[in-house]
mmCIF file of C-alpha atoms in Angstrom:
data_model
loop_
_atom_site.group_PDB
_atom_site.id
_atom_site.type_symbol
_atom_site.label_atom_id
_atom_site.label_comp_id
_atom_site.label_asym_id
_atom_site.label_seq_id
_atom_site.Cartn_x
_atom_site.Cartn_y
_atom_site.Cartn_z
ATOM 1 C CA SER A 1 118.970 -20.867 -56.385
ATOM 2 C CA GLN A 2 119.891 -17.679 -58.180
ATOM 3 C CA GLN A 3 117.343 -14.896 -57.834
ATOM 4 C CA GLY A 4 118.480 -12.969 -60.883
ATOM 5 C CA GLU A 5 119.336 -14.441 -64.255
ATOM 6 C CA GLU A 6 120.746 -12.336 -67.056
ATOM 7 C CA ASP A 7 120.166 -12.849 -70.725
ATOM 8 C CA PRO A 8 122.107 -13.067 -72.965
ATOM 9 C CA GLN A 9 125.209 -14.503 -71.324
ATOM 10 C CA ALA A 10 127.381 -12.715 -73.876
ATOM 11 C CA LEU A 11 126.747 -9.859 -76.291
ATOM 12 C CA SER A 12 129.074 -8.440 -78.933
ATOM 13 C CA ILE A 13 128.216 -5.218 -80.744
ATOM 14 C CA GLN A 14 129.878 -2.393 -82.683
ATOM 15 C CA GLU A 15 130.598 1.005 -81.228
ATOM 16 C CA GLY A 16 127.631 3.322 -81.593
ATOM 17 C CA GLU A 17 125.052 0.545 -81.407
ATOM 18 C CA ASN A 18 122.677 0.080 -78.502
ATOM 19 C CA ALA A 19 123.103 -2.828 -76.097
ATOM 20 C CA THR A 20 120.191 -4.419 -74.279
ATOM 21 C CA MET A 21 120.567 -6.860 -71.421
ATOM 22 C CA ASN A 22 117.740 -8.592 -69.621
ATOM 23 C CA CYS A 23 117.307 -9.883 -66.102
ATOM 24 C CA SER A 24 114.641 -12.196 -64.742
ATOM 25 C CA TYR A 25 113.997 -12.978 -61.116
ATOM 26 C CA LYS A 26 111.792 -15.340 -59.180
ATOM 27 C CA THR A 27 110.397 -13.741 -56.022
ATOM 28 C CA SER A 28 108.963 -10.382 -55.036
ATOM 29 C CA ILE A 29 111.469 -7.577 -54.676
ATOM 30 C CA ASN A 30 111.754 -4.143 -53.106
ATOM 31 C CA ASN A 31 114.222 -2.933 -55.670
ATOM 32 C CA LEU A 32 116.536 -4.090 -58.434
ATOM 33 C CA GLN A 33 120.036 -2.831 -59.087
ATOM 34 C CA TRP A 34 122.458 -3.058 -61.984
ATOM 35 C CA TYR A 35 126.217 -3.260 -61.554
ATOM 36 C CA ARG A 36 129.149 -3.229 -63.911
ATOM 37 C CA GLN A 37 132.422 -5.120 -63.541
ATOM 38 C CA ASN A 38 135.534 -4.518 -65.576
ATOM 39 C CA SER A 39 137.723 -7.564 -66.053
ATOM 40 C CA GLY A 40 139.432 -8.618 -62.846
ATOM 41 C CA ARG A 41 137.998 -5.740 -60.814
ATOM 42 C CA GLY A 42 135.249 -5.157 -58.266
ATOM 43 C CA LEU A 43 131.683 -4.260 -59.151
ATOM 44 C CA VAL A 44 130.503 -0.695 -59.577
ATOM 45 C CA HIS A 45 126.896 0.319 -58.927
ATOM 46 C CA LEU A 46 125.136 1.777 -61.976
ATOM 47 C CA ILE A 47 121.484 2.303 -61.145
ATOM 48 C CA LEU A 48 118.739 1.286 -58.731
ATOM 49 C CA ILE A 49 115.066 0.999 -59.638
ATOM 50 C CA ARG A 50 112.392 0.549 -57.010
ATOM 51 C CA SER A 51 109.525 -1.892 -57.351
ATOM 52 C CA ASN A 52 107.015 0.948 -57.805
ATOM 53 C CA GLU A 53 109.011 2.455 -60.681
ATOM 54 C CA ARG A 54 108.734 1.330 -64.280
ATOM 55 C CA GLU A 55 111.593 3.170 -65.923
ATOM 56 C CA LYS A 56 114.673 5.078 -64.894
ATOM 57 C CA HIS A 57 117.385 6.931 -66.796
ATOM 58 C CA SER A 58 120.966 7.819 -65.967
ATOM 59 C CA GLY A 59 123.042 9.306 -68.763
ATOM 60 C CA ARG A 60 123.219 6.705 -71.540
ATOM 61 C CA LEU A 61 121.585 4.070 -69.329
ATOM 62 C CA ARG A 62 117.908 3.236 -69.347
ATOM 63 C CA VAL A 63 116.466 0.636 -67.004
ATOM 64 C CA THR A 64 112.958 -0.764 -67.131
ATOM 65 C CA LEU A 65 111.210 -2.935 -64.594
ATOM 66 C CA ASP A 66 108.155 -5.099 -65.134
ATOM 67 C CA THR A 67 107.142 -6.603 -61.812
ATOM 68 C CA SER A 68 104.275 -8.551 -63.371
ATOM 69 C CA LYS A 69 106.790 -10.422 -65.527
ATOM 70 C CA LYS A 70 109.507 -10.327 -62.875
ATOM 71 C CA SER A 71 111.957 -8.911 -65.362
ATOM 72 C CA SER A 72 114.162 -5.893 -65.971
ATOM 73 C CA SER A 73 116.208 -4.638 -68.876
ATOM 74 C CA LEU A 74 119.280 -2.440 -69.079
ATOM 75 C CA LEU A 75 119.754 -0.444 -72.259
ATOM 76 C CA ILE A 76 123.065 1.245 -73.019
ATOM 77 C CA THR A 77 122.679 3.698 -75.876
ATOM 78 C CA ALA A 78 125.421 4.760 -78.285
ATOM 79 C CA SER A 79 127.834 2.234 -76.848
ATOM 80 C CA ARG A 80 131.556 2.860 -76.593
ATOM 81 C CA ALA A 81 134.520 0.508 -76.441
ATOM 82 C CA ALA A 82 134.929 1.570 -72.794
ATOM 83 C CA ASP A 83 131.511 0.017 -72.040
ATOM 84 C CA THR A 84 133.082 -3.422 -72.494
ATOM 85 C CA ALA A 85 132.485 -5.156 -69.156
ATOM 86 C CA SER A 86 130.252 -7.656 -67.389
ATOM 87 C CA TYR A 87 126.880 -6.392 -66.242
ATOM 88 C CA PHE A 88 124.992 -7.882 -63.308
ATOM 89 C CA CYS A 89 121.514 -7.406 -61.961
ATOM 90 C CA ALA A 90 120.944 -7.755 -58.248
ATOM 91 C CA THR A 91 117.704 -8.074 -56.334
ATOM 92 C CA ASP A 92 116.724 -7.756 -52.721
ATOM 93 C CA GLY A 93 113.626 -9.184 -51.165
ATOM 94 C CA ALA A 94 112.160 -9.968 -47.812
ATOM 95 C CA SER A 95 115.647 -10.899 -46.628
ATOM 96 C CA GLY A 96 116.614 -7.319 -45.865
ATOM 97 C CA SER A 97 119.952 -5.730 -46.709
ATOM 98 C CA ARG A 98 121.439 -8.590 -48.664
ATOM 99 C CA LEU A 99 121.386 -8.742 -52.457
ATOM 100 C CA THR A 100 121.251 -11.734 -54.761
ATOM 101 C CA PHE A 101 123.238 -11.370 -57.970
ATOM 102 C CA GLY A 102 122.691 -12.963 -61.333
ATOM 103 C CA GLU A 103 125.455 -14.579 -63.357
ATOM 104 C CA GLY A 104 126.016 -11.538 -65.535
ATOM 105 C CA THR A 105 126.117 -10.574 -69.200
ATOM 106 C CA GLN A 106 129.520 -10.130 -70.808
ATOM 107 C CA LEU A 107 129.292 -7.143 -73.156
ATOM 108 C CA THR A 108 131.966 -6.559 -75.779
ATOM 109 C CA VAL A 109 131.863 -3.320 -77.747
ATOM 110 C CA ASN A 110 134.100 -3.458 -80.792
ATOM 111 C CA PRO A 111 135.702 -0.212 -81.964
ATOM 112 C CA ASP B 1 134.556 8.903 -52.591
ATOM 113 C CA VAL B 2 133.699 5.703 -50.827
ATOM 114 C CA LYS B 3 136.685 3.468 -50.683
ATOM 115 C CA VAL B 4 136.731 -0.233 -49.966
ATOM 116 C CA THR B 5 140.172 -1.768 -49.858
ATOM 117 C CA GLN B 6 141.221 -5.382 -49.710
ATOM 118 C CA SER B 7 144.537 -6.487 -48.288
ATOM 119 C CA SER B 8 145.811 -8.323 -51.359
ATOM 120 C CA ARG B 9 145.020 -8.398 -55.072
ATOM 121 C CA TYR B 10 146.591 -11.801 -55.573
ATOM 122 C CA LEU B 11 147.290 -14.511 -53.025
ATOM 123 C CA VAL B 12 148.722 -18.011 -53.353
ATOM 124 C CA LYS B 13 148.362 -20.419 -50.443
ATOM 125 C CA ARG B 14 148.829 -24.128 -49.844
ATOM 126 C CA THR B 15 146.170 -26.643 -48.910
ATOM 127 C CA GLY B 16 145.601 -26.695 -45.167
ATOM 128 C CA GLU B 17 146.908 -23.190 -44.504
ATOM 129 C CA LYS B 18 144.859 -20.688 -42.523
ATOM 130 C CA VAL B 19 144.106 -17.714 -44.736
ATOM 131 C CA PHE B 20 143.024 -14.222 -43.725
ATOM 132 C CA LEU B 21 141.436 -11.832 -46.190
ATOM 133 C CA GLU B 22 141.040 -8.305 -44.873
ATOM 134 C CA CYS B 23 138.598 -5.652 -45.999
ATOM 135 C CA VAL B 24 138.466 -2.041 -44.841
ATOM 136 C CA GLN B 25 135.919 0.654 -45.726
ATOM 137 C CA ASP B 26 136.231 4.347 -44.940
ATOM 138 C CA MET B 27 132.597 5.519 -45.111
ATOM 139 C CA ASP B 28 131.307 4.407 -41.731
ATOM 140 C CA HIS B 29 128.991 1.856 -43.343
ATOM 141 C CA GLU B 30 127.059 -0.452 -41.080
ATOM 142 C CA ASN B 31 126.824 -3.366 -43.531
ATOM 143 C CA MET B 32 129.709 -5.382 -44.902
ATOM 144 C CA PHE B 33 129.697 -8.434 -47.132
ATOM 145 C CA TRP B 34 131.995 -11.149 -48.445
ATOM 146 C CA TYR B 35 131.290 -12.795 -51.802
ATOM 147 C CA ARG B 36 133.117 -15.261 -53.936
ATOM 148 C CA GLN B 37 132.886 -15.128 -57.703
ATOM 149 C CA ASP B 38 133.390 -18.133 -59.944
ATOM 150 C CA PRO B 39 132.867 -18.507 -63.708
ATOM 151 C CA GLY B 40 129.318 -19.575 -64.499
ATOM 152 C CA LEU B 41 128.175 -19.148 -60.906
ATOM 153 C CA GLY B 42 128.146 -15.384 -60.526
ATOM 154 C CA LEU B 43 128.568 -13.826 -57.081
ATOM 155 C CA ARG B 44 127.664 -15.932 -54.093
ATOM 156 C CA LEU B 45 127.329 -14.498 -50.610
ATOM 157 C CA ILE B 46 129.533 -16.127 -47.986
ATOM 158 C CA TYR B 47 128.922 -14.020 -44.871
ATOM 159 C CA PHE B 48 127.668 -10.560 -44.037
ATOM 160 C CA SER B 49 127.553 -8.298 -41.029
ATOM 161 C CA TYR B 50 125.129 -5.546 -39.989
ATOM 162 C CA ASP B 51 127.225 -4.201 -37.145
ATOM 163 C CA VAL B 52 130.328 -4.691 -35.074
ATOM 164 C CA LYS B 53 130.590 -8.202 -33.651
ATOM 165 C CA MET B 54 127.521 -9.285 -35.625
ATOM 166 C CA LYS B 55 127.639 -11.810 -38.438
ATOM 167 C CA GLU B 56 125.145 -13.682 -40.552
ATOM 168 C CA LYS B 57 125.660 -16.694 -42.781
ATOM 169 C CA GLY B 58 125.142 -16.213 -46.477
ATOM 170 C CA ASP B 59 124.517 -18.894 -49.051
ATOM 171 C CA ILE B 60 127.863 -20.704 -48.864
ATOM 172 C CA PRO B 61 129.412 -20.259 -45.379
ATOM 173 C CA GLU B 62 130.927 -23.739 -45.122
ATOM 174 C CA GLY B 63 134.688 -23.652 -44.718
ATOM 175 C CA TYR B 64 134.717 -19.940 -43.870
ATOM 176 C CA SER B 65 134.424 -17.759 -40.810
ATOM 177 C CA VAL B 66 134.429 -13.992 -40.337
ATOM 178 C CA SER B 67 135.395 -11.404 -37.790
ATOM 179 C CA ARG B 68 134.165 -7.862 -37.306
ATOM 180 C CA GLU B 69 135.845 -6.302 -34.297
ATOM 181 C CA LYS B 70 135.741 -2.757 -35.667
ATOM 182 C CA LYS B 71 133.093 -1.106 -37.807
ATOM 183 C CA GLU B 72 135.443 -0.381 -40.696
ATOM 184 C CA ARG B 73 137.026 -3.829 -40.922
ATOM 185 C CA PHE B 74 135.557 -7.170 -41.951
ATOM 186 C CA SER B 75 137.844 -10.197 -42.168
ATOM 187 C CA LEU B 76 137.206 -13.456 -43.973
ATOM 188 C CA ILE B 77 139.018 -16.485 -42.616
ATOM 189 C CA LEU B 78 139.619 -19.781 -44.343
ATOM 190 C CA GLU B 79 140.365 -22.078 -41.429
ATOM 191 C CA SER B 80 142.018 -24.755 -43.565
ATOM 192 C CA ALA B 81 142.292 -23.754 -47.201
ATOM 193 C CA SER B 82 141.276 -26.264 -49.831
ATOM 194 C CA THR B 83 141.695 -26.244 -53.596
ATOM 195 C CA ASN B 84 137.960 -25.727 -54.115
ATOM 196 C CA GLN B 85 138.314 -22.383 -52.382
ATOM 197 C CA THR B 86 140.394 -21.067 -55.263
ATOM 198 C CA SER B 87 138.310 -18.110 -56.402
ATOM 199 C CA MET B 88 137.936 -14.347 -56.657
ATOM 200 C CA TYR B 89 136.843 -12.913 -53.309
ATOM 201 C CA LEU B 90 134.983 -9.623 -53.248
ATOM 202 C CA CYS B 91 134.251 -7.483 -50.233
ATOM 203 C CA ALA B 92 131.470 -4.883 -50.236
ATOM 204 C CA SER B 93 129.907 -2.400 -47.866
ATOM 205 C CA SER B 94 126.662 -0.455 -47.752
ATOM 206 C CA PRO B 95 125.108 2.124 -45.456
ATOM 207 C CA GLY B 96 122.152 1.623 -43.144
ATOM 208 C CA THR B 97 120.285 -1.359 -41.883
ATOM 209 C CA SER B 98 116.674 -0.509 -42.588
ATOM 210 C CA ARG B 99 116.547 -1.221 -46.283
ATOM 211 C CA VAL B 100 118.653 -2.228 -49.203
ATOM 212 C CA ARG B 101 121.166 0.286 -50.485
ATOM 213 C CA GLU B 102 123.747 0.179 -53.212
ATOM 214 C CA GLN B 103 126.845 -1.777 -52.323
ATOM 215 C CA PHE B 104 130.374 -0.495 -52.765
ATOM 216 C CA PHE B 105 132.900 -3.118 -53.764
ATOM 217 C CA GLY B 106 136.601 -3.538 -53.215
ATOM 218 C CA PRO B 107 138.908 -4.503 -56.103
ATOM 219 C CA GLY B 108 138.854 -8.188 -55.213
ATOM 220 C CA THR B 109 141.411 -10.755 -54.086
ATOM 221 C CA ARG B 110 142.204 -13.586 -56.456
ATOM 222 C CA LEU B 111 143.100 -16.514 -54.220
ATOM 223 C CA THR B 112 144.791 -19.616 -55.539
ATOM 224 C CA VAL B 113 145.066 -22.643 -53.254
ATOM 225 C CA LEU B 114 147.644 -25.189 -54.385
#
């Protein structure tokens, strides 16, 4: 079964607004990663947060991790039309170097 | 920059054909992965490899095999293509074997099996 599940499945906002996407997972993790995928392309790594971290920032991205709730959120501030993409969370676990991806959130930022 | 390349962006094959999907990375990464991506199912891991000549089954290995004869190249083989293997195939690589790192993805191959 899927380790990570994103919520919502689709999100449509206006340029300048903030976008928040959530990810829930089922088993213990070492770290959680977020990726972005433009339509028809490969995934690009955005940010990694370790299990002993609660919050991490990178530019307009803010990621939080709550291991007690087995959940993470990705916040994109001041969104731009170019942020339109699918966003995936990915978790590792006791299995080692492999990741398990969620089904993704499709974000549309309208100009 | 890390570069992961895949041999084809689009591929059309017929049922029963043997299909080779090639992936090459230029960063000397130990780990390489093959995923397929389908609407509503996200990315599913087919096979991965930690080193040359090593391979491990992922979540959906049935109908696929892999080959890793050189560190930079990881091939996915569909022994006898079927229509349910129509999908987007993504290759990825990552450094190291001791713990999880970020993965670097190729652009994907959209395979259609008729």
